[in-house]
Coordinates of C-alpha atoms in Angstrom, one line a residue:
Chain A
X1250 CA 41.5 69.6 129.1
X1251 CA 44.1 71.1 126.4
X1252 CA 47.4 71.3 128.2
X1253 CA 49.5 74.7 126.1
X1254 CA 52.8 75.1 127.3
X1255 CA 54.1 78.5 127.1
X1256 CA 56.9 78.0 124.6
X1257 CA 57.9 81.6 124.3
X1258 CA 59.9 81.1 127.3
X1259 CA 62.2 78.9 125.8
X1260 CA 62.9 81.0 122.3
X1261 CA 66.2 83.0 122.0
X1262 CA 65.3 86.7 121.8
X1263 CA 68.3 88.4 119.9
X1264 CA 67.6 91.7 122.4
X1265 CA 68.2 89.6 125.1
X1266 CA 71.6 87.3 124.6
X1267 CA 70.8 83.8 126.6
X1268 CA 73.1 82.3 129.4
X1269 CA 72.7 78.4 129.5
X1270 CA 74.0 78.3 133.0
X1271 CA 70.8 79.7 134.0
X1272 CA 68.6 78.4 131.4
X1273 CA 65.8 75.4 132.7
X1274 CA 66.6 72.2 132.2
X1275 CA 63.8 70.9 133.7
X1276 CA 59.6 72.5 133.6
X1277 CA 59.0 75.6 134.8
X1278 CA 58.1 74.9 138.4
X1279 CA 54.9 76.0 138.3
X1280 CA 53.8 73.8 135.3
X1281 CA 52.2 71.1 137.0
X1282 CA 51.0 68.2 135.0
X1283 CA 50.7 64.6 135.2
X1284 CA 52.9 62.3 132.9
X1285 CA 49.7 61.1 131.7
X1286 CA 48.2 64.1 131.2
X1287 CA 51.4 65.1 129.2
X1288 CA 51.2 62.1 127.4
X1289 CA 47.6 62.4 126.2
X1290 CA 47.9 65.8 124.8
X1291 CA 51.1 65.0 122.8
X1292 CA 49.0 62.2 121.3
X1293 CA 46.5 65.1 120.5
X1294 CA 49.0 67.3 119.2
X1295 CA 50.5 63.7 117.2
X1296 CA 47.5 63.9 115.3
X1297 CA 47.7 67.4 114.1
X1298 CA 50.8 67.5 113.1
X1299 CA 50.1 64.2 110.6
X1300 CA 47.2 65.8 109.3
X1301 CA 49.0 69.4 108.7
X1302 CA 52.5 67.4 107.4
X1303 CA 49.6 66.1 104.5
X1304 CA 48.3 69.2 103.7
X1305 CA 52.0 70.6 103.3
X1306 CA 52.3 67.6 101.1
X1307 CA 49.6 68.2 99.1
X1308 CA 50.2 72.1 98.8
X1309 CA 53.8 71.8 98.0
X1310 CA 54.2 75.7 98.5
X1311 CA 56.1 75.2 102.1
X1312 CA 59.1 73.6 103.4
X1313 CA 60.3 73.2 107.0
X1314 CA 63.7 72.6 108.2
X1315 CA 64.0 71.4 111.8
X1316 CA 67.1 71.4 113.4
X1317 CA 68.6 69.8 116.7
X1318 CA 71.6 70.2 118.6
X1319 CA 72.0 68.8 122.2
X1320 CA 75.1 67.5 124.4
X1321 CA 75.1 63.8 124.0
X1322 CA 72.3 61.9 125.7
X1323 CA 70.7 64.9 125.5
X1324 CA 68.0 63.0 123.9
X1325 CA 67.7 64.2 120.0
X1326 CA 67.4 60.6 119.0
X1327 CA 64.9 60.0 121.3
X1328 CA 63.2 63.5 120.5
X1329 CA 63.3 62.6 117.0
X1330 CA 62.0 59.4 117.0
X1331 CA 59.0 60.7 119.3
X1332 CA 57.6 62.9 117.1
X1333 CA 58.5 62.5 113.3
X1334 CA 57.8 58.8 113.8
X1335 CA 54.1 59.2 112.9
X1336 CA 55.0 61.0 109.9
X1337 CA 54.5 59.7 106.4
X1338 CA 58.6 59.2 105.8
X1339 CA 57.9 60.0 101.8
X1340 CA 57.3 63.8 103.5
X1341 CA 60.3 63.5 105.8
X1342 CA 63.8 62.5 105.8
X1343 CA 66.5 62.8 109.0
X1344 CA 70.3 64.0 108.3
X1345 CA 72.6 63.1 110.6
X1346 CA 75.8 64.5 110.4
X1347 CA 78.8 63.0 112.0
X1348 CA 82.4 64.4 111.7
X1349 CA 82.7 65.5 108.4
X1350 CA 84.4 63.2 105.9
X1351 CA 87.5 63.3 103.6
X1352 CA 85.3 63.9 100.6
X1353 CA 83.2 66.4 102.4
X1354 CA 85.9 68.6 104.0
X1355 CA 87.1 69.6 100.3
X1356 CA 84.5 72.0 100.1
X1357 CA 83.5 74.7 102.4
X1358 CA 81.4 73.2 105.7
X1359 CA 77.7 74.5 104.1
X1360 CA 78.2 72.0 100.6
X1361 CA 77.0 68.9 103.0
X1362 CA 74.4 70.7 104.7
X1363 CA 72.4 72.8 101.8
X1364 CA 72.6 69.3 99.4
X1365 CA 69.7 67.9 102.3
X1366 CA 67.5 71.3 102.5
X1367 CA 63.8 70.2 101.9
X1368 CA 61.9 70.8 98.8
X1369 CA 58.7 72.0 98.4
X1370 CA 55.9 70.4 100.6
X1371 CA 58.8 68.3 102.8
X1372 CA 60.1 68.2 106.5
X1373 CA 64.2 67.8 106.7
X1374 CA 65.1 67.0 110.1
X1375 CA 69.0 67.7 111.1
X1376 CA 70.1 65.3 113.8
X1377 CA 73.6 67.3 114.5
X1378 CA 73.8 70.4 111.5
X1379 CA 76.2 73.5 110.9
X1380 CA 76.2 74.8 114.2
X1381 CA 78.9 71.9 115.0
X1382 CA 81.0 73.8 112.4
X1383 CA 81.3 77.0 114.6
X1384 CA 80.3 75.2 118.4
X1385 CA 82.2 72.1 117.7
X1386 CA 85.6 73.9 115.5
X1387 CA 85.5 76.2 118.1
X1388 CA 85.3 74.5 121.6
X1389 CA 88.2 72.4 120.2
X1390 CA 90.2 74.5 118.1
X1391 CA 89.7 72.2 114.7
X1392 CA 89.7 75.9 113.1
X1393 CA 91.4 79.1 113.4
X1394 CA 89.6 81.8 115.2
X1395 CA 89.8 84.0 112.3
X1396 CA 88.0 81.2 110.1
X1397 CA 85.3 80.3 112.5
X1398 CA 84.2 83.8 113.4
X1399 CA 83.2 84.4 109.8
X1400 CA 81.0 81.8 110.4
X1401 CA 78.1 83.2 112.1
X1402 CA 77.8 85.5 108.9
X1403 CA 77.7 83.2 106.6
X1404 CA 75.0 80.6 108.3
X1405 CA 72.4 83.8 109.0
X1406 CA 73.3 84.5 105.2
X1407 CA 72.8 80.8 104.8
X1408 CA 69.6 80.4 107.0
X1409 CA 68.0 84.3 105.2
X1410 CA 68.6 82.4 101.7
X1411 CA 66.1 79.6 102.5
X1412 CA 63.4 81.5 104.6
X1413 CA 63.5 83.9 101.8
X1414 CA 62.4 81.2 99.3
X1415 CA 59.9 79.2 101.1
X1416 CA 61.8 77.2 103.6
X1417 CA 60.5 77.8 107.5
X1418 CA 63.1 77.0 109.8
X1419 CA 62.6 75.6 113.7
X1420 CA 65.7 75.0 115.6
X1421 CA 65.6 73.4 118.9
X1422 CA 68.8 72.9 121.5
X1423 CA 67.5 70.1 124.0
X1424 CA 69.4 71.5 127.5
X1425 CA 70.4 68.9 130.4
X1426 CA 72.8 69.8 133.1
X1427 CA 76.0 68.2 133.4
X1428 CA 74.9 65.6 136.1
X1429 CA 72.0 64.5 134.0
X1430 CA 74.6 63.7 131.2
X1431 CA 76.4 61.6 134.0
X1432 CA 73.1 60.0 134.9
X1433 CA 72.5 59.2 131.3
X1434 CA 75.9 58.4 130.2
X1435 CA 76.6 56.1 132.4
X1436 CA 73.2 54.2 131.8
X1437 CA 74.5 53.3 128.3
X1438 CA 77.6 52.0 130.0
X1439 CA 75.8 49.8 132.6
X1440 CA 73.4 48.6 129.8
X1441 CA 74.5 45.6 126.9
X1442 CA 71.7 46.9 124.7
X1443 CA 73.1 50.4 125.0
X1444 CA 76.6 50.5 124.9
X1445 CA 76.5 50.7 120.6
X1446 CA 75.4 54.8 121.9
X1447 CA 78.6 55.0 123.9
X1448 CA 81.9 56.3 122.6
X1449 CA 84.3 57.5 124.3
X1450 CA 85.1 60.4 123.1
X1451 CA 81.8 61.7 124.2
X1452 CA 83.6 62.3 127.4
X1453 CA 86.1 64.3 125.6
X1454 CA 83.2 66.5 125.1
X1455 CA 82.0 66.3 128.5
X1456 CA 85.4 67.6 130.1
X1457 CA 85.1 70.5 128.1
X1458 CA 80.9 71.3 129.2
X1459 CA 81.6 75.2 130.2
X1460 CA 82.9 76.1 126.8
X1461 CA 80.6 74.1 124.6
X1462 CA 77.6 76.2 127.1
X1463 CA 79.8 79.1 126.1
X1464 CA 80.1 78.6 122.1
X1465 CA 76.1 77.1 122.4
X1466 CA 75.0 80.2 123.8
X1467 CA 77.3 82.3 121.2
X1468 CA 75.8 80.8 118.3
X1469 CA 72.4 81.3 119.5
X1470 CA 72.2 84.5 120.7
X1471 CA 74.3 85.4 116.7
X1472 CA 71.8 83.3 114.6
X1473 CA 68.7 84.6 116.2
X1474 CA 68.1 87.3 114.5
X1475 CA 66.4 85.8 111.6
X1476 CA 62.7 85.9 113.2
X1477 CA 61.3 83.1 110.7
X1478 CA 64.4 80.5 111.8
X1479 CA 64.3 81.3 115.7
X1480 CA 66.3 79.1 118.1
X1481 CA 64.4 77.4 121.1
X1482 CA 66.1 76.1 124.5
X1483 CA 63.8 73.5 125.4
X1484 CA 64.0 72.0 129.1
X1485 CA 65.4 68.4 128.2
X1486 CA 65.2 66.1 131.2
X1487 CA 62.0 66.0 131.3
X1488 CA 60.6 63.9 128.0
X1489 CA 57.3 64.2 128.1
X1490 CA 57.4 68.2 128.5
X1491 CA 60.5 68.0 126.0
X1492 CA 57.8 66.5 123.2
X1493 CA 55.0 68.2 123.7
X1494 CA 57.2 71.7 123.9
X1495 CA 58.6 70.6 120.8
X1496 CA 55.3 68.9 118.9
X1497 CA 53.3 72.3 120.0
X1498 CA 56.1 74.8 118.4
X1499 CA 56.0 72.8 115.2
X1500 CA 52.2 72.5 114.7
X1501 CA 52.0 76.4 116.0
X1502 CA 54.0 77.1 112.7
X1503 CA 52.2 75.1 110.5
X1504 CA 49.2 76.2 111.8
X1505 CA 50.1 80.0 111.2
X1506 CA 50.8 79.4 107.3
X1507 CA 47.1 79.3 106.7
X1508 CA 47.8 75.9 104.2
X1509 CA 45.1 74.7 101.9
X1510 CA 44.4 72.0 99.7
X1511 CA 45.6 73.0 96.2
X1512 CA 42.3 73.3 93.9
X1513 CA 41.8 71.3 91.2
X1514 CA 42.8 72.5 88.2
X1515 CA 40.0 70.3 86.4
X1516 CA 36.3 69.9 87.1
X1517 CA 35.7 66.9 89.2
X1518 CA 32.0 66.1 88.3
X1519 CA 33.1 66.3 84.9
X1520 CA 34.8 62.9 85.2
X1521 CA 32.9 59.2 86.1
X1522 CA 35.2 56.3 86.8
X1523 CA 34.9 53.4 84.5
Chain B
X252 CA 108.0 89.9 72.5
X253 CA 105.4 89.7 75.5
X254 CA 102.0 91.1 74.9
X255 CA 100.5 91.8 78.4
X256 CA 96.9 93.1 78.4
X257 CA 95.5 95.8 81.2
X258 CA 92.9 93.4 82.2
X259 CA 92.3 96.0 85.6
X260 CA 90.4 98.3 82.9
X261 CA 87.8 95.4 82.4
X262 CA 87.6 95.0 86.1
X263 CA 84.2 96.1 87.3
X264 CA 84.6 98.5 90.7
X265 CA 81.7 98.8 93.1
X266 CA 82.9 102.6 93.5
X267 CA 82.7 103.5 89.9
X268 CA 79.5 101.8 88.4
X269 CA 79.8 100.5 85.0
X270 CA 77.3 101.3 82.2
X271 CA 77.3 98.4 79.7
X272 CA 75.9 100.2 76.8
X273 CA 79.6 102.1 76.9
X274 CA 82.0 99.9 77.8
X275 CA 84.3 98.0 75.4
X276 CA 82.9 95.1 72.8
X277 CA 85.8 95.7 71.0
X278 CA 89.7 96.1 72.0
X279 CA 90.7 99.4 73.0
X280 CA 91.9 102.0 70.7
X281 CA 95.4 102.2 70.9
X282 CA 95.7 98.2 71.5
X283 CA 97.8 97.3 67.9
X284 CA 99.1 93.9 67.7
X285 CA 98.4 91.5 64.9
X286 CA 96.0 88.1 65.2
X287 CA 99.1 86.2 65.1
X288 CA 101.0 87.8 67.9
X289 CA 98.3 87.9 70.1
X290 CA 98.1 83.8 69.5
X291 CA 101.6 83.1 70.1
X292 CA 100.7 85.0 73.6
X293 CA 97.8 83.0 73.8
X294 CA 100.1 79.8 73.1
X295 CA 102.7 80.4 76.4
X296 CA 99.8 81.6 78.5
X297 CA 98.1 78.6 78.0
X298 CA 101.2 76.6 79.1
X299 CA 102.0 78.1 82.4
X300 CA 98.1 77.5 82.9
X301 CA 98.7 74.1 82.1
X302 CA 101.6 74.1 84.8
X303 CA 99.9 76.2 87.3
X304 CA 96.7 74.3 87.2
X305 CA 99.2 70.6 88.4
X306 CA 101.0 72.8 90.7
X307 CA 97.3 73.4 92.5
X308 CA 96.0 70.3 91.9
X309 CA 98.8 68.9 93.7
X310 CA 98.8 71.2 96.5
X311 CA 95.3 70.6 97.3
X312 CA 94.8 73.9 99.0
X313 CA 92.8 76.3 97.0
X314 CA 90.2 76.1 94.7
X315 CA 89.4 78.5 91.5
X316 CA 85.8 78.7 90.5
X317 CA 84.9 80.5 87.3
X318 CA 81.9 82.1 86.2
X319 CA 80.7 83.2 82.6
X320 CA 77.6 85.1 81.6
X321 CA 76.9 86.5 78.0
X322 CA 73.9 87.3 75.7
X323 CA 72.9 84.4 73.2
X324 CA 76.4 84.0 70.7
X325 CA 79.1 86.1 73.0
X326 CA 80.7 83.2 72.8
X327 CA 81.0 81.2 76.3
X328 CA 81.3 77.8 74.8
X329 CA 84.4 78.4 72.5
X330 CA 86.2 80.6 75.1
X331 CA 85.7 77.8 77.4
X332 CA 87.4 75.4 74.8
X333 CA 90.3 77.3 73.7
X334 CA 90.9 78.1 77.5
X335 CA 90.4 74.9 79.6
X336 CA 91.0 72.5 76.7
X337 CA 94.7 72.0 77.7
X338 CA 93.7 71.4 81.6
X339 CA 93.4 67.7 82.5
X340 CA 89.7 66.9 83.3
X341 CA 90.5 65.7 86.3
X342 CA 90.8 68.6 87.6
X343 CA 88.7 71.0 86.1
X344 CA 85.0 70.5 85.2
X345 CA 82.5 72.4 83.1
X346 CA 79.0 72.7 84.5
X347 CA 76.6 74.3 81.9
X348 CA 73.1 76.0 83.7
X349 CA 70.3 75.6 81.7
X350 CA 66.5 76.3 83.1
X351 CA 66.1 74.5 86.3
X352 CA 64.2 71.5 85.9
X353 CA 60.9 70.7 88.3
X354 CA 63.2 69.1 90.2
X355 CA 65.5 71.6 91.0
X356 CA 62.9 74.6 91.5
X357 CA 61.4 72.3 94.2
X358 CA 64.6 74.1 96.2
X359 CA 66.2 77.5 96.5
X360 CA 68.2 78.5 93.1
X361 CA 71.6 78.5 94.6
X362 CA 71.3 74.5 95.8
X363 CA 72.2 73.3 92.3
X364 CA 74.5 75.7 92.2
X365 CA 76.0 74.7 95.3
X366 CA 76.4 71.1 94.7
X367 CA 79.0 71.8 91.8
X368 CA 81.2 74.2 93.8
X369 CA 85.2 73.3 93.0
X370 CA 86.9 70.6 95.5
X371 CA 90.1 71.9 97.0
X372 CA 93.0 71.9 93.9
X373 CA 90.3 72.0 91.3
X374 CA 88.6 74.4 89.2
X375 CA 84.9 74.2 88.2
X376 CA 83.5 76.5 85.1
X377 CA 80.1 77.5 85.5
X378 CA 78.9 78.1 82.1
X379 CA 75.8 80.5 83.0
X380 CA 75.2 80.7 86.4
X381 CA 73.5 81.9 89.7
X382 CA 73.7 85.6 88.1
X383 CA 70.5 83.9 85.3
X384 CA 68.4 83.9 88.8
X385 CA 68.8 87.5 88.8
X386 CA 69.1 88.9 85.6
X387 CA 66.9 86.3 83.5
X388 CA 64.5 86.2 86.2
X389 CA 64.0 89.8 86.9
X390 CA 63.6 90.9 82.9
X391 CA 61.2 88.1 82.3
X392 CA 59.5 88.6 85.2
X393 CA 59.5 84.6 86.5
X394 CA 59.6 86.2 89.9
X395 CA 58.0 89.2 91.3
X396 CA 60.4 91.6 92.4
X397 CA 60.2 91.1 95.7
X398 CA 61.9 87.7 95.2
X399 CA 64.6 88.5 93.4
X400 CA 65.6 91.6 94.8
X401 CA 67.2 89.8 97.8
X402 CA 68.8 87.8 95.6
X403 CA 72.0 90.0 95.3
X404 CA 72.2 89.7 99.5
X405 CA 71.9 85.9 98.8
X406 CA 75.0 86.0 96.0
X407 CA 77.0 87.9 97.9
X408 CA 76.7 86.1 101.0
X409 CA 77.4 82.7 99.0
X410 CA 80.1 83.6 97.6
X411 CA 81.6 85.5 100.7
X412 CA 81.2 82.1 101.8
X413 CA 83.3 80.0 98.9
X414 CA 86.1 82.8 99.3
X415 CA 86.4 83.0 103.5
X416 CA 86.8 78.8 103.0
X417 CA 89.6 79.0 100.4
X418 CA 87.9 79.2 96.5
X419 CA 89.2 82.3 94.3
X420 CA 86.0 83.1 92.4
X421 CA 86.4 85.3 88.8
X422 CA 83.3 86.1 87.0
X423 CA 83.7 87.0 83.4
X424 CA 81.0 88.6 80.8
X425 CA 81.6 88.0 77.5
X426 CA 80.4 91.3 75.9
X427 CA 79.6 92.3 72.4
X428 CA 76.8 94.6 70.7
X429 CA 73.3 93.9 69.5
X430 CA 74.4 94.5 65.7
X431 CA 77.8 91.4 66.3
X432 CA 75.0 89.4 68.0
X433 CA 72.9 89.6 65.0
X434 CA 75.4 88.8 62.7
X435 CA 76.7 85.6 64.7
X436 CA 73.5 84.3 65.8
X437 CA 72.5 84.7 61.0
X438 CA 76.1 83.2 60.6
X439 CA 74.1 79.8 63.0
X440 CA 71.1 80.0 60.4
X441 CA 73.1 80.2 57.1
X442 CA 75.5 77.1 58.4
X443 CA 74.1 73.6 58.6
X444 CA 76.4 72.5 60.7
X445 CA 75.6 74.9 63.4
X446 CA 72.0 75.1 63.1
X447 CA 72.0 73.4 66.4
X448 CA 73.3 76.2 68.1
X449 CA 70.4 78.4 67.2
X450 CA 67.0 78.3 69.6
X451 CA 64.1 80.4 68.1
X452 CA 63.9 81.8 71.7
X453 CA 67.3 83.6 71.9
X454 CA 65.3 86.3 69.4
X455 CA 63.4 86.9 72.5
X456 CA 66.0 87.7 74.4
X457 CA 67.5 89.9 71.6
X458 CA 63.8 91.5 71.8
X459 CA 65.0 92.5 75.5
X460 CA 68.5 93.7 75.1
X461 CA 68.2 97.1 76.6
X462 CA 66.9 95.7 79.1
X463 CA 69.2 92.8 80.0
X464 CA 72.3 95.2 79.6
X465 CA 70.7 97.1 82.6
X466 CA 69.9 94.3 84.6
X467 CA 73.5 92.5 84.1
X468 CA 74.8 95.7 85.3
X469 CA 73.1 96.1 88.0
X470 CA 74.4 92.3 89.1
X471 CA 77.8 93.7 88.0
X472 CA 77.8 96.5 90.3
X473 CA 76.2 95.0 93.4
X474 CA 78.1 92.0 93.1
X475 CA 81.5 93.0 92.7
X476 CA 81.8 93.8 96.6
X477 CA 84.2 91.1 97.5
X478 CA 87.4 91.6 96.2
X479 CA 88.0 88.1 95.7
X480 CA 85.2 87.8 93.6
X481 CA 85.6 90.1 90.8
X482 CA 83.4 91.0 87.7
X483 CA 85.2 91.7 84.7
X484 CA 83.5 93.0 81.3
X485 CA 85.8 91.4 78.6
X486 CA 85.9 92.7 75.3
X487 CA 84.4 89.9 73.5
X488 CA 84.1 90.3 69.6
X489 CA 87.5 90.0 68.8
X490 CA 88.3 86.5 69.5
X491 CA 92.3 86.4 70.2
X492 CA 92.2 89.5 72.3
X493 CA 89.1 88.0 74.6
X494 CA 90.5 84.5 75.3
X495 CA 94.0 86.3 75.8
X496 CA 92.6 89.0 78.3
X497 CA 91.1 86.3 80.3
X498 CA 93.8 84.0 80.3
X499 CA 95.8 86.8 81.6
X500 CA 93.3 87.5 84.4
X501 CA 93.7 83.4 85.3
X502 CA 97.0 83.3 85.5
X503 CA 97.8 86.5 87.6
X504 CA 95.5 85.1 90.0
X505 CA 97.1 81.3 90.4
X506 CA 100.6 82.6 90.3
X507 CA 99.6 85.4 93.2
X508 CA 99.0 82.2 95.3
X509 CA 102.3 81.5 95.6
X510 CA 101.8 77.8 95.1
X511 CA 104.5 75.1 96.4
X512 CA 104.4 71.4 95.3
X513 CA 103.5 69.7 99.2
X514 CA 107.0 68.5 101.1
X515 CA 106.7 65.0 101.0
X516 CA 105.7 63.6 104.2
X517 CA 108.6 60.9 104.1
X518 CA 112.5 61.3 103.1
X519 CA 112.6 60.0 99.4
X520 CA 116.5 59.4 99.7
X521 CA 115.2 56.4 102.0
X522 CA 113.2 55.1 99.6
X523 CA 114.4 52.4 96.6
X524 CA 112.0 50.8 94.0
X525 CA 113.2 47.7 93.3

């Protein structure tokens, strides 16, 4: 049995501006499927999207830019490590970008982030991207309002650029609810081998949960608009829904750009291996 | 004496579009000052640049990035000597844009560009630039016009970008006619020592003119939006009037900053070196 989850639930529709108050955090309730069941299909879809990351490879013609933003233990490591793992890493590289440094803040806030755009044929994965320059400044006032605003402009101007030439773009907010956080959070604190995951700031962030759901749902409803670099809310609490949500909007892509094998540009029976 | 040009008569307007097959490769008319004159001009200009230029290096606030475009022999390498010569390196480089490499088409055409945007205090001279992946592109037809049609939304937005996070952008074009051109690009045949200035296919560009005057001003006009970007059409076959002209344009700029040295962030009176 295929399981398909309906993932155009979870995409941003620009016509219709998103509240994250109200958006799932957990499976629809009428999809009803076993962990296992879950499980088997994302090793299905696994498979798929190794074979179609070759042909991109091979092609060289596409790129694809996923992004992920989440509250923290909102699971992007976990997401990420799920399904680029069985991905040949010579195809693939993850950014993660922490607070901006000295060096980096000397230049406008997109320098960092368009040096790691993927070239032709490649997945770039952004653990953490330029949304924390307009979510993050925002929510706790690193930026003037006047400076910030201008923003949204510049990252659809940012995000049209690279669609235009060749770069697909997937970005994927993983949504928990506050007490999940708590549930989560304080897992890393009762657990030795989880507390390097803990910092205490991430609390910081937690007191301020209504306006970071308020600048999230800002930014997403602005930088929707761009129909080949559409935002998804994807119910996070549950993992193996979160994957195979995720897994099946990736291969769906890939599977709509119609990729083939370059031809040669000799004649392979003219050759005979000595 | 003190010679001041009217550099705003260069100064391309988006409401009055400019035709480049009647604008100025020589100084205007009624401009009559002798070679010398216009050098000893050059000569202070060049120190209050040299001035200005530590004032905004130490200051560490804004950033100037300029631009030059010209047909083959308008001269963008020896402005960019006689004007940045007297800035200290450290705080001014020169990036020179040849043909991407395989390497850099694997991306969009602004990431290179990107990467070499000024840090805050410095300048950055882009000799050639962004404007090649419209105008070269388009009359050679290395992309179909589908492509580089959106390009001008692309420039626009990028530099919207580098001027709403604090860099002053100026964009010169070193003009002069088809007959000068032919004349300087003999004068690189006849001399041995500057045979290695001449490529067989700048004649194919000369083979084009027409047609790259129409598509520089069509950049010129669309991209001259953002009043903190300007284009300006410099004069560019008399030598002492060009550099002087865009000099001029600099310094206006930096000194309409209003540039302080930083208050030091200790009492010096407390202070003794021993």
């Amino acid at each position: 049995m295929t399981i398909a989850i309906n993932t155009q639930i979870h995409r941003v529709s620009p016509q219709t501006p998103i509240n994250l108050h109200t958006s799932l955090t957990t499976p629809p309730t009428d999809f009803e499927h076993s962990k296992k069941a879950l499980k088997e299909q994302f090793k299905t879809e696994s498979k798929a999207l190794t074979h179609l990351q070759e042909l991109m490879y091979a092609q060289s013609k596409h790129a694809v830019l996923i992004v992920f933003q989440a509250m923290d233990a909102g699971g992007k490591d976990s997401t990420i490590r799920h399904i680029m793992t069985p991905i040949n890493p010579q195809g693939c590289r993850v950014l993660n970008f922490k607070a901006p440094s000295a060096y980096e803040r000397e230049r406008d806030y997109l320098w960092r982030i368009h040096q790691h755009v993927p070239p032709k044929g490649c997945f770039t994965v952004f653990n953490r991207s330029h949304y924390e320059d307009v979510v993050t400044v925002s929510v706790n006032d690193f930026a003037p309002k006047h400076i910030w605003q201008k923003r949204y402009n510049h990252i659809n101007a940012f995000e049209q650029l690279l669609t235009d030439e060749g770069t697909h773009i997937l970005k994927f907010f993983l949504h928990i609810s506050k007490d999940y956080q708590k549930h989560r959070l304080q897992r890393r604190l009762d657990r030795p081998d989880k507390h390097w995951k803990f910092d205490p700031s991430d609390l910081v962030a937690r007191n301020h949960w209504d306006d970071y759901m308020q600048a999230y749902a800002q930014a997403f409803n602005t930088c929707s608009v761009n129909t080949d670099a559409p935002w998804y809310v994807i119910p996070a609490e549950n993992r193996e829904y979160r994957n195979l949500a995720i897994i099946q909007i990736i291969n769906q892509k890939l599977q709509s750009l119609d990729m083939q094998y370059p031809a040669p540009q000799y004649d392979a029976s003219q050759y005979k291996i000595n």
